């Protein structure tokens, strides 16, 4: 089985959206959230324009549900850096993330103002592990 990455849409490197689905995120520990629908929404909305992946744990449990948006190569060249979003437990926030990434994401498009309320900075140890 090949481990080569599939080429991005139109040959351009894409944003990566990492969705935590570990010990707290995506579980009944965060009640009242349709966790499968959140992930399905991101995959269906962003499939053509971004890589969406679910990971076991991002080690930021106090911020569950956590989503990290990493810029595309063009976004990074324009100054974009990974954006950590926590407490993303509302369908409107999920929709705002999808709209922002579809518009280009970090470095290429300004996030909706509401996402400022969700942004947080994890420890360097946690960032290093998740962004590798």
XYZ file of C-alpha atoms in Angstrom, residues 6-111:
106
model
C -3.002 12.300 -2.924
C -2.555 15.512 -4.876
C -4.625 18.418 -3.658
C -7.486 19.829 -5.654
C -6.132 21.734 -8.660
C -2.572 20.785 -7.637
C -2.450 23.239 -4.732
C -1.406 22.162 -1.222
C -4.422 22.446 1.051
C -5.211 23.423 4.618
C -5.348 20.599 7.117
C -8.189 20.527 9.640
C -7.411 18.254 12.578
C -10.403 17.250 14.680
C -9.749 15.776 18.116
C -11.768 12.644 18.823
C -10.005 11.235 21.867
C -10.689 10.764 25.531
C -12.892 13.852 25.892
C -13.480 15.409 22.483
C -16.089 13.621 20.476
C -17.429 11.644 23.433
C -20.353 11.721 25.855
C -18.117 13.692 28.256
C -19.236 16.672 26.163
C -23.016 16.185 26.227
C -25.546 17.725 23.878
C -23.243 17.742 20.857
C -23.755 15.595 17.779
C -20.077 14.685 17.471
C -20.427 12.436 14.393
C -22.388 15.182 12.608
C -19.684 17.746 13.406
C -16.989 15.618 11.791
C -19.250 14.664 8.868
C -20.064 18.337 8.238
C -16.402 19.295 8.102
C -15.570 16.391 5.800
C -18.468 17.041 3.427
C -18.005 20.819 3.332
C -14.212 20.767 3.088
C -13.426 17.523 1.283
C -12.700 19.214 -2.047
C -10.598 22.039 -0.567
C -8.917 20.770 2.618
C -7.656 17.655 4.289
C -9.868 16.804 7.277
C -8.533 14.238 9.699
C -9.680 12.901 13.045
C -7.002 12.102 15.623
C -7.185 10.264 18.916
C -6.189 13.057 21.325
C -4.634 16.503 21.033
C -3.998 16.657 24.802
C -6.022 19.830 25.331
C -8.952 18.127 27.057
C -10.013 21.195 29.013
C -10.890 22.801 25.653
C -12.951 19.889 24.232
C -13.974 19.784 21.368
C -10.691 20.899 19.809
C -10.082 21.641 16.134
C -6.742 22.786 14.701
C -6.635 24.549 11.340
C -3.218 24.410 9.705
C -2.535 26.719 6.772
C -1.845 25.609 3.243
C 1.639 26.205 1.843
C 0.423 29.469 0.329
C -1.188 30.470 3.615
C 2.019 29.731 5.539
C 4.025 31.749 2.993
C 1.600 34.634 3.603
C 2.231 34.463 7.352
C -0.514 32.058 8.416
C 0.117 29.790 11.388
C -1.891 26.927 12.872
C -4.985 28.106 14.718
C -6.205 26.115 17.725
C -9.927 26.342 18.404
C -11.464 24.982 21.580
C -14.942 24.472 22.987
C -16.226 24.026 19.422
C -19.512 22.525 20.520
C -21.939 24.536 18.415
C -22.975 23.814 14.821
C -22.655 27.517 13.966
C -18.989 27.515 15.035
C -18.390 24.406 12.924
C -20.013 26.156 9.945
C -17.851 29.254 10.504
C -14.712 27.089 10.515
C -15.787 25.399 7.281
C -16.524 28.745 5.605
C -13.167 30.190 6.688
C -11.169 27.197 5.472
C -13.090 27.144 2.184
C -12.129 30.812 1.730
C -8.428 29.946 2.171
C -7.880 29.607 5.913
C -4.946 30.965 7.942
C -2.849 33.516 6.088
C -5.229 33.800 3.137
C -8.603 34.693 4.633
C -9.646 36.469 7.792
C -11.544 34.202 10.170
